[in-house]
Tab-separated table of C-alpha atoms in Angstrom:
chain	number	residue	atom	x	y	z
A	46	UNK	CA	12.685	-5.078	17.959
A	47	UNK	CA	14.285	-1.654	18.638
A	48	UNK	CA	17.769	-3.571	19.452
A	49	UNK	CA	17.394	-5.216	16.399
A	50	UNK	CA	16.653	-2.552	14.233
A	51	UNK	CA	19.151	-0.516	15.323
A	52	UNK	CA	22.049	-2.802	15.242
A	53	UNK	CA	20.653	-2.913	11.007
A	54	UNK	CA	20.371	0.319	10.703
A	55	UNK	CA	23.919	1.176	11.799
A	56	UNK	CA	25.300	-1.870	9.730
A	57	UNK	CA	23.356	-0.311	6.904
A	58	UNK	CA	25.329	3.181	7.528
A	59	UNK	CA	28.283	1.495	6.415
A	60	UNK	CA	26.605	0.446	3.379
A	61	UNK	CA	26.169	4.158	2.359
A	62	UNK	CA	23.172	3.967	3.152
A	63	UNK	CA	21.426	7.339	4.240
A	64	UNK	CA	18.314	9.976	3.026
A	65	UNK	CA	16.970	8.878	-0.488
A	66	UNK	CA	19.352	5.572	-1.305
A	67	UNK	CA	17.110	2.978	-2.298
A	68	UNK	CA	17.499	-0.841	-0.122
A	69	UNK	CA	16.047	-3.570	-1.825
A	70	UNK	CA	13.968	-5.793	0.220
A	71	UNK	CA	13.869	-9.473	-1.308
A	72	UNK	CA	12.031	-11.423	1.517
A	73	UNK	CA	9.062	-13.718	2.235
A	74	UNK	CA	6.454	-12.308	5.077
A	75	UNK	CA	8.313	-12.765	8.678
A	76	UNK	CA	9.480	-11.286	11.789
A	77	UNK	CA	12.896	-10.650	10.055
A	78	UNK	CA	10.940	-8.612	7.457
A	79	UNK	CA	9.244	-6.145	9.956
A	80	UNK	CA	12.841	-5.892	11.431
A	81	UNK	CA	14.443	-5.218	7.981
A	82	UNK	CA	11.706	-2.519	7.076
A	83	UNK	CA	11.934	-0.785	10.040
A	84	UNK	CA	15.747	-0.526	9.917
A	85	UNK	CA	15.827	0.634	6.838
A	86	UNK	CA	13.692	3.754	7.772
A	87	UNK	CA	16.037	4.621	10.721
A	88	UNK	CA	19.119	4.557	8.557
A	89	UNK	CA	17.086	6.806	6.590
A	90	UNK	CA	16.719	4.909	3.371
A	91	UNK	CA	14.047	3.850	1.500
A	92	UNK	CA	12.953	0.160	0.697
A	93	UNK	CA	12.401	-1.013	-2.461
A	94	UNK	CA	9.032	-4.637	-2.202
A	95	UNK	CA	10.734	-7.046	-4.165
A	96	UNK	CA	7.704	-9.852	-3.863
A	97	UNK	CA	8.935	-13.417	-4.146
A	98	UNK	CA	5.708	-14.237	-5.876
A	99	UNK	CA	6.501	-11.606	-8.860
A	100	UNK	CA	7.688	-12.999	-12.430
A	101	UNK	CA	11.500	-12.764	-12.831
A	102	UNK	CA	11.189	-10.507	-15.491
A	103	UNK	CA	9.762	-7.891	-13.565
A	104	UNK	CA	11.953	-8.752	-11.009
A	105	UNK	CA	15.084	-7.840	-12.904
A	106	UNK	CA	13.463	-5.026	-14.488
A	107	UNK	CA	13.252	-3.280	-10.912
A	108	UNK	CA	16.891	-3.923	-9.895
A	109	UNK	CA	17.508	-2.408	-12.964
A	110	UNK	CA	15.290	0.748	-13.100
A	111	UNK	CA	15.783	1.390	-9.324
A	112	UNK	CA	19.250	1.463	-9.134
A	113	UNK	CA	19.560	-0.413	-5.874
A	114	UNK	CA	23.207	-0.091	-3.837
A	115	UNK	CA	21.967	-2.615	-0.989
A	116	UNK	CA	19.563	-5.460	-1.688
A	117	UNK	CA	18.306	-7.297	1.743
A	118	UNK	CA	17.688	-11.169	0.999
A	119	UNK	CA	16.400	-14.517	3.405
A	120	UNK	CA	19.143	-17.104	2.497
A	121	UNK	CA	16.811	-20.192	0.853
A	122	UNK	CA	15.530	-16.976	-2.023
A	123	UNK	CA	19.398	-16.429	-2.635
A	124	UNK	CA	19.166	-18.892	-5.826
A	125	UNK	CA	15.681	-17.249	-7.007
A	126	UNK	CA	17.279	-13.536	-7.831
A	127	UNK	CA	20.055	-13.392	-11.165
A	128	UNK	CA	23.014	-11.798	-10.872
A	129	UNK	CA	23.214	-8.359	-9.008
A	130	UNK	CA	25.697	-5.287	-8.357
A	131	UNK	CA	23.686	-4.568	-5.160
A	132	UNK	CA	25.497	-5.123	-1.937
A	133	UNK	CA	23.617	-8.203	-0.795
A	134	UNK	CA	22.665	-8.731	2.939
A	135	UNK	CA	20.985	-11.789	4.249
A	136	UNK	CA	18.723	-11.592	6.684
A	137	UNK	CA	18.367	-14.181	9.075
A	138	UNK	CA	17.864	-14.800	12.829
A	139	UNK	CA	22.010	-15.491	13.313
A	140	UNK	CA	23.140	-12.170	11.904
A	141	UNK	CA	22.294	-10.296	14.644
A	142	UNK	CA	24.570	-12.341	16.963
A	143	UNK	CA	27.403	-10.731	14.615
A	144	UNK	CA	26.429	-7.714	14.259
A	145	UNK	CA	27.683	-5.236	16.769
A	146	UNK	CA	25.579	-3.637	19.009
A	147	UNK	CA	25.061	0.422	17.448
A	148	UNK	CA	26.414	3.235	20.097
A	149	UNK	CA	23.869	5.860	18.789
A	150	UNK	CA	20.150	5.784	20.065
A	151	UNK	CA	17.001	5.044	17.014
A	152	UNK	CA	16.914	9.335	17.366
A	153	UNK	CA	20.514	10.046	16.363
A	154	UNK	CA	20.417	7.550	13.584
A	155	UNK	CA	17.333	9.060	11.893
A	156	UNK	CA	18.410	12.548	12.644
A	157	UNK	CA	19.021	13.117	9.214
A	158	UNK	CA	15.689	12.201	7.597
A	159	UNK	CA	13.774	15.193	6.618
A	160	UNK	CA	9.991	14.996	5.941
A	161	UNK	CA	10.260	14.993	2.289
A	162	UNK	CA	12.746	12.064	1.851
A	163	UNK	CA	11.692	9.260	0.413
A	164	UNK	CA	10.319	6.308	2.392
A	165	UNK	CA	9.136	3.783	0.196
A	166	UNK	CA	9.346	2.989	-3.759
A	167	UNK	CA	6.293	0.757	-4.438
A	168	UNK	CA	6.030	-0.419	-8.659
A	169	UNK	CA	3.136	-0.275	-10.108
A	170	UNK	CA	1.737	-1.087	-13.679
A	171	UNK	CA	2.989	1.093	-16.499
A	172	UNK	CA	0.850	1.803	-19.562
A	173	UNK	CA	3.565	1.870	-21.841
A	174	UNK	CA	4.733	-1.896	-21.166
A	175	UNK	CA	6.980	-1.261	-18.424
A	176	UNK	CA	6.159	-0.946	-14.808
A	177	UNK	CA	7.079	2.795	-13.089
A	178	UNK	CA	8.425	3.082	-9.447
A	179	UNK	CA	6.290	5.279	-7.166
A	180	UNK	CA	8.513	7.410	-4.637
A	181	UNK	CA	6.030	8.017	-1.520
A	182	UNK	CA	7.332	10.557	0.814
A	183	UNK	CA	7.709	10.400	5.328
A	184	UNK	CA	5.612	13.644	5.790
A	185	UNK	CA	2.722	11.919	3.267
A	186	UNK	CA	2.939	8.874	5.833
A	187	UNK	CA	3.088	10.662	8.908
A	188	UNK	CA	-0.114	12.458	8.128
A	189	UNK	CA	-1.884	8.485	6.868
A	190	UNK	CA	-0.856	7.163	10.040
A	191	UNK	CA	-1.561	9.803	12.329
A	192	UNK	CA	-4.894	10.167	10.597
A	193	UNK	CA	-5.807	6.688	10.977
A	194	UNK	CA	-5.163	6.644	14.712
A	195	UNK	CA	-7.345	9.775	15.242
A	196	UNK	CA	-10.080	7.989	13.251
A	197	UNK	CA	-9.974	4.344	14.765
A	198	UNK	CA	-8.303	4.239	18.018
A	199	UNK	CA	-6.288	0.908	18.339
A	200	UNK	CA	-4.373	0.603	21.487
A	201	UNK	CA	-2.323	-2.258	23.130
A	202	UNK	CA	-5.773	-4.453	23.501
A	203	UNK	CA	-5.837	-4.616	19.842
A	204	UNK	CA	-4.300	-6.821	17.532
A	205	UNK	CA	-3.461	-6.388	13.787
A	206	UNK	CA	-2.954	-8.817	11.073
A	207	UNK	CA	-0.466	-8.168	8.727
A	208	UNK	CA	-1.008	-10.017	5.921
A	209	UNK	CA	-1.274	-7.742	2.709
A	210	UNK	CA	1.991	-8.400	0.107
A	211	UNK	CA	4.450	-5.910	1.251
A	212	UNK	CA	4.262	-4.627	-2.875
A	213	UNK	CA	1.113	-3.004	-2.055
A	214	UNK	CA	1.152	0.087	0.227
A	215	UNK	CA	-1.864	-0.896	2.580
A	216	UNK	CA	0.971	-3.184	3.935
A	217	UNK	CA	2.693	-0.179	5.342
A	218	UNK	CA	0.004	0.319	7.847
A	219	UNK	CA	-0.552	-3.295	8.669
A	220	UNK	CA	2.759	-2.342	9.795
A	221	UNK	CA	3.475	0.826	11.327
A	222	UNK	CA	0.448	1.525	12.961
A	223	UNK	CA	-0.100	-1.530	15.686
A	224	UNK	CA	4.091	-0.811	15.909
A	225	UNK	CA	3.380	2.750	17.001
A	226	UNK	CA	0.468	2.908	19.039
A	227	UNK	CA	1.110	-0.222	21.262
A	228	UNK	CA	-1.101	-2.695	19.638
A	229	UNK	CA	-0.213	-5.895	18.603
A	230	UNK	CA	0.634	-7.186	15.053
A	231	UNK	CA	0.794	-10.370	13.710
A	232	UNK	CA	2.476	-11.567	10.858
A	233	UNK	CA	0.552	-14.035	8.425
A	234	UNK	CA	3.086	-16.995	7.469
A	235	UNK	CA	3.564	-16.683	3.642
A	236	UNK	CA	0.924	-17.236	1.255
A	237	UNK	CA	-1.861	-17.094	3.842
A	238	UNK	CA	-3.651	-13.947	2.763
A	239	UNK	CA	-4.564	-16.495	0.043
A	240	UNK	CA	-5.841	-19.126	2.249
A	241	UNK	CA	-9.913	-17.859	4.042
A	242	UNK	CA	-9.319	-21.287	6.307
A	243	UNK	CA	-6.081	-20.524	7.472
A	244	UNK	CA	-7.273	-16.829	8.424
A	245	UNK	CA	-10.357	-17.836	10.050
A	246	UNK	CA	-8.051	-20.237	12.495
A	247	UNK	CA	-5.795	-17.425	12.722
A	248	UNK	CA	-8.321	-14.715	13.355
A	249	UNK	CA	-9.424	-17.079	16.609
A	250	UNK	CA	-6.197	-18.458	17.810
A	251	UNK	CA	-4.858	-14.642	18.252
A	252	UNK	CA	-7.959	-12.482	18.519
A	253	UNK	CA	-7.307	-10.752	15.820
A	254	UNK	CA	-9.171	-6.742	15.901
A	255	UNK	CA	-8.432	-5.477	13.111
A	256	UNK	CA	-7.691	-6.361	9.592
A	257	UNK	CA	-7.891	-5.457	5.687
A	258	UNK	CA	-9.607	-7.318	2.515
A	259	UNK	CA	-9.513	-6.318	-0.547
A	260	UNK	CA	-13.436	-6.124	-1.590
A	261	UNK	CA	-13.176	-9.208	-3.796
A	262	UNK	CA	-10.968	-11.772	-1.307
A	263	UNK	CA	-13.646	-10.279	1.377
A	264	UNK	CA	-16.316	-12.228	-0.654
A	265	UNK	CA	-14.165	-15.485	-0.636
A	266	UNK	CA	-13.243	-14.812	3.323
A	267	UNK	CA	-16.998	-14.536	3.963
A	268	UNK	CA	-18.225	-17.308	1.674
A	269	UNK	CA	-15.904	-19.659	3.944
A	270	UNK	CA	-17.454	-22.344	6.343
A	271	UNK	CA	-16.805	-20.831	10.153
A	272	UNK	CA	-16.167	-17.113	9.714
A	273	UNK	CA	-18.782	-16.728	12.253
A	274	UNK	CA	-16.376	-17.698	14.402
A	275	UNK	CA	-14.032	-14.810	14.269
A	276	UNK	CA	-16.026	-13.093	17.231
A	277	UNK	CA	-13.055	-10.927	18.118
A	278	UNK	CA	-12.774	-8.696	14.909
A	279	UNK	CA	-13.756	-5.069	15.558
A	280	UNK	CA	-13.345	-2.995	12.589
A	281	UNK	CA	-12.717	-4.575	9.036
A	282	UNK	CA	-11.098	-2.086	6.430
A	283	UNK	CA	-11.207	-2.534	2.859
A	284	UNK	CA	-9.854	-0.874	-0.354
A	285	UNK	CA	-8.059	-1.352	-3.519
A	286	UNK	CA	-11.353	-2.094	-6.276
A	287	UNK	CA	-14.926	-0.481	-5.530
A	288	UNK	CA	-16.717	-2.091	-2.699
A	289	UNK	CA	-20.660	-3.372	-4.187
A	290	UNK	CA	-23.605	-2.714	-2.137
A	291	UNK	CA	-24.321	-6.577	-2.176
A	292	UNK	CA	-21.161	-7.403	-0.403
A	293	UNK	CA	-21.659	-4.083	2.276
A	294	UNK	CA	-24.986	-6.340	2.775
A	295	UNK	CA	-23.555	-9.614	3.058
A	296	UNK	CA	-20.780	-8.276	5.509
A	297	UNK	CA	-22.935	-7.410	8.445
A	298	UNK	CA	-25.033	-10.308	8.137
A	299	UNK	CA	-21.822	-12.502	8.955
A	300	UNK	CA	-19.846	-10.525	11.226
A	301	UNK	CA	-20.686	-7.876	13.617
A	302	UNK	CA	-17.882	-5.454	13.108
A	303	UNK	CA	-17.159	-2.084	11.680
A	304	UNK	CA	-16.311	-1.820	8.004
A	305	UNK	CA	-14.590	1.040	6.048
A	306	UNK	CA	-14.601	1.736	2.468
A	307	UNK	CA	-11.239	3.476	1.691
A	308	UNK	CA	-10.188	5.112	-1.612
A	309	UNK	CA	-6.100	6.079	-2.375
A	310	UNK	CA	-4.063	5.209	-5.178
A	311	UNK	CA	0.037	4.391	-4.943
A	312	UNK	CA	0.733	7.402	-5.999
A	313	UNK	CA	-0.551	8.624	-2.619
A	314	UNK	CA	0.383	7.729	0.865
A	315	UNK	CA	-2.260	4.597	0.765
A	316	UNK	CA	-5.892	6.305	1.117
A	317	UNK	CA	-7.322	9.743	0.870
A	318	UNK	CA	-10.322	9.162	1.458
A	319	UNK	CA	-12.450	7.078	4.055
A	320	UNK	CA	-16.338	6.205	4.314
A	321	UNK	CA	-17.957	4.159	7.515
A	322	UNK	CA	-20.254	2.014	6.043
A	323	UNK	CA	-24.236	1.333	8.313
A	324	UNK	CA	-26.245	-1.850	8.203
A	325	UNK	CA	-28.468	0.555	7.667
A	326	UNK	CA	-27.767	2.672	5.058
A	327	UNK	CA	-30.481	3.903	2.607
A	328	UNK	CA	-27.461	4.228	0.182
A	329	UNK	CA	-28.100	2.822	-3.748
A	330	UNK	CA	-24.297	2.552	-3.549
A	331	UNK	CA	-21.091	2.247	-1.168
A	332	UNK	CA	-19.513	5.465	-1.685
A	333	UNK	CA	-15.736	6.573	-1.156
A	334	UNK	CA	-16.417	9.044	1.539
A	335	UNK	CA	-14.540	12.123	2.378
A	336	UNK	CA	-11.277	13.164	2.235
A	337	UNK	CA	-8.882	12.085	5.358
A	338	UNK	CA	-6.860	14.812	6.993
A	339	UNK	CA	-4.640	17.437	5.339
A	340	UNK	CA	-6.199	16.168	1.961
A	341	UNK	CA	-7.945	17.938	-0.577
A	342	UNK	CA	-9.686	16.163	-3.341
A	343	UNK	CA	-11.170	17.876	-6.363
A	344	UNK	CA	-13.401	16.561	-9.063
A	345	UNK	CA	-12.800	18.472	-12.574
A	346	UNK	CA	-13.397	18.787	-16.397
A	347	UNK	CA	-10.829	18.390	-19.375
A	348	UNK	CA	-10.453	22.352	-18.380
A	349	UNK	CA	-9.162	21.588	-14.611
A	350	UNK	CA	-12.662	23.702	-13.698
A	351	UNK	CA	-14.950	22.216	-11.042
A	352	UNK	CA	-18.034	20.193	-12.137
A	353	UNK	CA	-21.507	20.834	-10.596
A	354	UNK	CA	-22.705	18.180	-7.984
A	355	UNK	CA	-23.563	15.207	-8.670
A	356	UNK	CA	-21.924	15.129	-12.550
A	357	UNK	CA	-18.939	12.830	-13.301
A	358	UNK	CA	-15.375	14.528	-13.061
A	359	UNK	CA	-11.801	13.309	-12.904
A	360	UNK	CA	-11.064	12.634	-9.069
A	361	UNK	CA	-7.657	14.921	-8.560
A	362	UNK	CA	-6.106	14.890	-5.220
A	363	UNK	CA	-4.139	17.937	-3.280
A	364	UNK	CA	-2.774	17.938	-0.164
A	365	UNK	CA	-0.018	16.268	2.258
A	366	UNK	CA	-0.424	12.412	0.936
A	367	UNK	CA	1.467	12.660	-2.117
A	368	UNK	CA	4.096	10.971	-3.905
A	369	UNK	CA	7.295	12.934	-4.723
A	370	UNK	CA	7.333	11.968	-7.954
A	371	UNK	CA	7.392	8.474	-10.550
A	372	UNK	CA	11.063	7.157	-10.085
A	373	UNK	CA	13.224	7.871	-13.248
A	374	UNK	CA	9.728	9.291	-15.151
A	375	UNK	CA	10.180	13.078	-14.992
A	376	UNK	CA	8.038	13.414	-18.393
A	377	UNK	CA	4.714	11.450	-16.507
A	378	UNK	CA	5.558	12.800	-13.442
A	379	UNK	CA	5.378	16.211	-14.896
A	380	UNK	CA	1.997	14.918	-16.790
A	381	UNK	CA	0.677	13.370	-13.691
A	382	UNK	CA	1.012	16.094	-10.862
A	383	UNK	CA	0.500	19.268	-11.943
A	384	UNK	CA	0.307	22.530	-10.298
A	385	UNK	CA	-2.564	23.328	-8.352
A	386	UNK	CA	-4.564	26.330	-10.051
A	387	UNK	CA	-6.920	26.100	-6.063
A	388	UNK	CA	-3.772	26.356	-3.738
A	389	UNK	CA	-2.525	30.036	-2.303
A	390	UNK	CA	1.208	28.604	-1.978
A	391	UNK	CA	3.121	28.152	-4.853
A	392	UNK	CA	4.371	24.741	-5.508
A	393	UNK	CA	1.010	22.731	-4.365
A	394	UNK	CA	0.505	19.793	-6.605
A	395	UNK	CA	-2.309	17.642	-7.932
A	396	UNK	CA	-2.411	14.257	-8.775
A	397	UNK	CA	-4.567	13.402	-11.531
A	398	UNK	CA	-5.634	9.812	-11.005
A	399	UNK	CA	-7.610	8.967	-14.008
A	400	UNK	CA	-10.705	7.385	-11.949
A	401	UNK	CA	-14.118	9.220	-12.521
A	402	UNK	CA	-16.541	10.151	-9.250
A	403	UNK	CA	-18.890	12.762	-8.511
A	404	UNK	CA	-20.025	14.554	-5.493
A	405	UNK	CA	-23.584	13.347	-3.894
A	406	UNK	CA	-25.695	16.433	-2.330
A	407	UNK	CA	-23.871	16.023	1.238
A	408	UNK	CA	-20.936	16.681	-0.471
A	409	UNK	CA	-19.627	12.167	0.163
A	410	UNK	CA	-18.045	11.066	-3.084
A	411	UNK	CA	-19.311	8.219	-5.412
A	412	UNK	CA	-16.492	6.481	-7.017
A	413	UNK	CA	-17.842	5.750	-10.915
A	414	UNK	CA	-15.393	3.542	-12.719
A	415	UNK	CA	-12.125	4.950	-15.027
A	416	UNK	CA	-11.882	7.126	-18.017
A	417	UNK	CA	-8.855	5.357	-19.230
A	418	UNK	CA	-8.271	1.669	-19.888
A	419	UNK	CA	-6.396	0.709	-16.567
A	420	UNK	CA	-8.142	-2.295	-14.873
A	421	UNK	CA	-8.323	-3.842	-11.579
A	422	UNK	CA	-8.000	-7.432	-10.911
A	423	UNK	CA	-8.139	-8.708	-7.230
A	424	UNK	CA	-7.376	-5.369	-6.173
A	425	UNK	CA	-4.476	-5.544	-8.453
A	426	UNK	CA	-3.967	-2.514	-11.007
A	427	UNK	CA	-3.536	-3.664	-14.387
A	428	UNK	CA	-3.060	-1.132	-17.348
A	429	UNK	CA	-3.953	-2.883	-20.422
A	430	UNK	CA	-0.857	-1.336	-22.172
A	431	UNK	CA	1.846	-3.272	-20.613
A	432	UNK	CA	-0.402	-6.177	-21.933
A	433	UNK	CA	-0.498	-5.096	-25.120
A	434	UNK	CA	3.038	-4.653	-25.619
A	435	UNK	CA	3.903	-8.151	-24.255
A	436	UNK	CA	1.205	-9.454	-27.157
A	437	UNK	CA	3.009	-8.083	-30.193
A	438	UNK	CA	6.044	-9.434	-29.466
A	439	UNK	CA	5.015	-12.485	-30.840
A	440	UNK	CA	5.984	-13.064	-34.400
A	441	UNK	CA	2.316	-14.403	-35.047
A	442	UNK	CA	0.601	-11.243	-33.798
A	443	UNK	CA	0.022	-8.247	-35.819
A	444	UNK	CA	-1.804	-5.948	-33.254
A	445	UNK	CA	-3.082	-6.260	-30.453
């Protein structure tokens, strides 16, 4: 893997490709993929999900808006993607064996990355009809990962599935983290996140540890004949829509595992905050939890003041896990993360995410729903905007 990586990343280099260019990644889930992420980090780039499974509209519209110089590509998807400018690279097990081997160790070719370069530019769904790039940062990433060790201990007994779409961030642990502390990771073939059998066969065949669900595929997953069977899973992790009490419930009746309920938008480096849920809770609810490491989260009023415990405020979030900024948006990025009227260095950002919460008496947080009209939908974010803009271009609507 390091060999591999390495030999990219210095191919890559003569690309142009250094701190802050954005690389295109146009691949289904597969070793090559892990290869091409990770090489793509040590040239010091960032990579740019381009999901197979996405409409070729939106597509397009991210070539475009990103600007991409170097687009990576698995030969049989060649025919699926229109004309580019990008400097196309297929990715394949034979282009190693022409690639030359780099002289300069995985250290010298990441000298140059500095914690605030961009890593990753995830798109997600843009209230004015258009979907907006989301520049996530190293340090932010760093401080996830490093966090999420501290917090759950996996080490080279454990094994990770990695089978989250690469166009949503949680993949980026599914990742990293097995990579970096010695555990194993396995790659779901294509498709498969989508497929409870398939996973439960999976889960046995490789003694699978650890994994993520979104809450509402967790319900499918545990609905499935022979789940019981996955005896090896140790800690289940889920985010992306509100986890109900009913499913919290239904969870340790199947399996006996650990579950966390973990909150984070894209516009942060994948959670910020973190809950372990009991079989025993006395809980009406599944709350959110508290904030992970280096994180500061702040419920407020229209006036950016503080509201009292246990009344509704907008959830804003301070601290090392954020975005740099909306690609090519300086307007909502301005709107979006504003100064921080609580920090004592000047500079300190908050992101306002829109989502409403309040703080219970021992000071966990209770996600409440939105105060705007974004949805979610399988743990995907919707924003009923880009919807409605779509609708009246038909000749037959009026408004939508």
């Amino acid at each position: 893997l390091t060999q591999r990586s390495n030999q990219l990343a210095a191919h890559f280099h003569t690309l142009g490709v250094k701190p802050n260019v954005l690389v295109g990644v146009f691949m289904e889930r597969s070793l090559e993929m892990v290869i091409a992420l990770l090489s793509i980090l040590k040239a010091g780039g960032a990579y740019v999900p381009l999901d197979p499974a996405y409409p070729p509209e939106r597509l397009n519209f991210i070539l475009s808006d990103a600007q991409l110089s170097v687009l990576l590509i698995q030969p049989h998807l060649r025919s699926r993607l229109s004309d580019s400018s990008a400097q196309l690279v297929c990715v394949e097990p034979h282009l190693f064996d022409s690639l030359p081997q780099p002289s300069s160790s995985a250290a010298a070719i990441t000298k140059q990355v500095k914690p605030d370069a961009a890593a990753y530019v995830i798109y997600t769904s843009g209230s004015t009809g258009q979907p907006k790039g989301v520049v996530n940062v190293h340090s932010g990433i760093c401080n996830r990962l490093l966090w999420m060790q501290d917090a759950y201990r996996i080490n080279e007994t454990d094994c990770v599935l990695q089978k989250t779409p690469f166009s949503f961030d949680v993949s980026v642990w599914e990742f990293f983290w097995p990579l970096f502390t010695g555990a194993r990771l396995v790659i779901a073939r294509p498709e498969g996140h989508k497929d409870s059998a398939y996973l439960i066969k999976l889960i046995a065949a490789e003694q699978i540890t650890t994994l993520h669900f979104v809450p509402s595929m967790l319900q499918v997953f545990l609905d499935a004949p022979g789940v019981e069977k996955c005896t090896s899973l140790k800690q289940v992790i889920c985010s992306g829509e509100a986890l109900p009490l009913n499913l919290q419930e239904r969870f340790f009746r199947r399996l006996h595992a650990d579950l966390h309920n973990l909150y984070g938008p894209t516009e942060a480096a994948i959670d910020v905050t973190s809950w372990h849920c009991a079989p025993t809770s006395d809980l009406p609810i599944v709350p959110i939890g508290r904030p992970i490491a280096n994180t500061q989260i702040y419920l407020l009023d229209s006036q950016l003041q503080p509201v009292p415990i246990g009344l509704p405020g907008e959830l804003h979030i301070g601290g090392a896990g954020l975005a740099r900024e909306y690609l090519n948006r300086d307007e909502l990025s301005t709107a979006k993360f504003i100064p921080n009227p609580f920090a004592d260095t000047p500079g300190e950002r908050l992101y306002k995410t829109g989502d409403l919460a309040r703080h219970l008496p021992d000071g966990t947080i209770e996600y409440l729903g939105r105060i705007d009209f974004q949805v979610k939908l399988n743990g995907y974010r919707i924003e009923l905007g880009e919807i409605e803009s779509k609708l009246v271009q038909f000749q037959t609507v009026k408004e939508s």
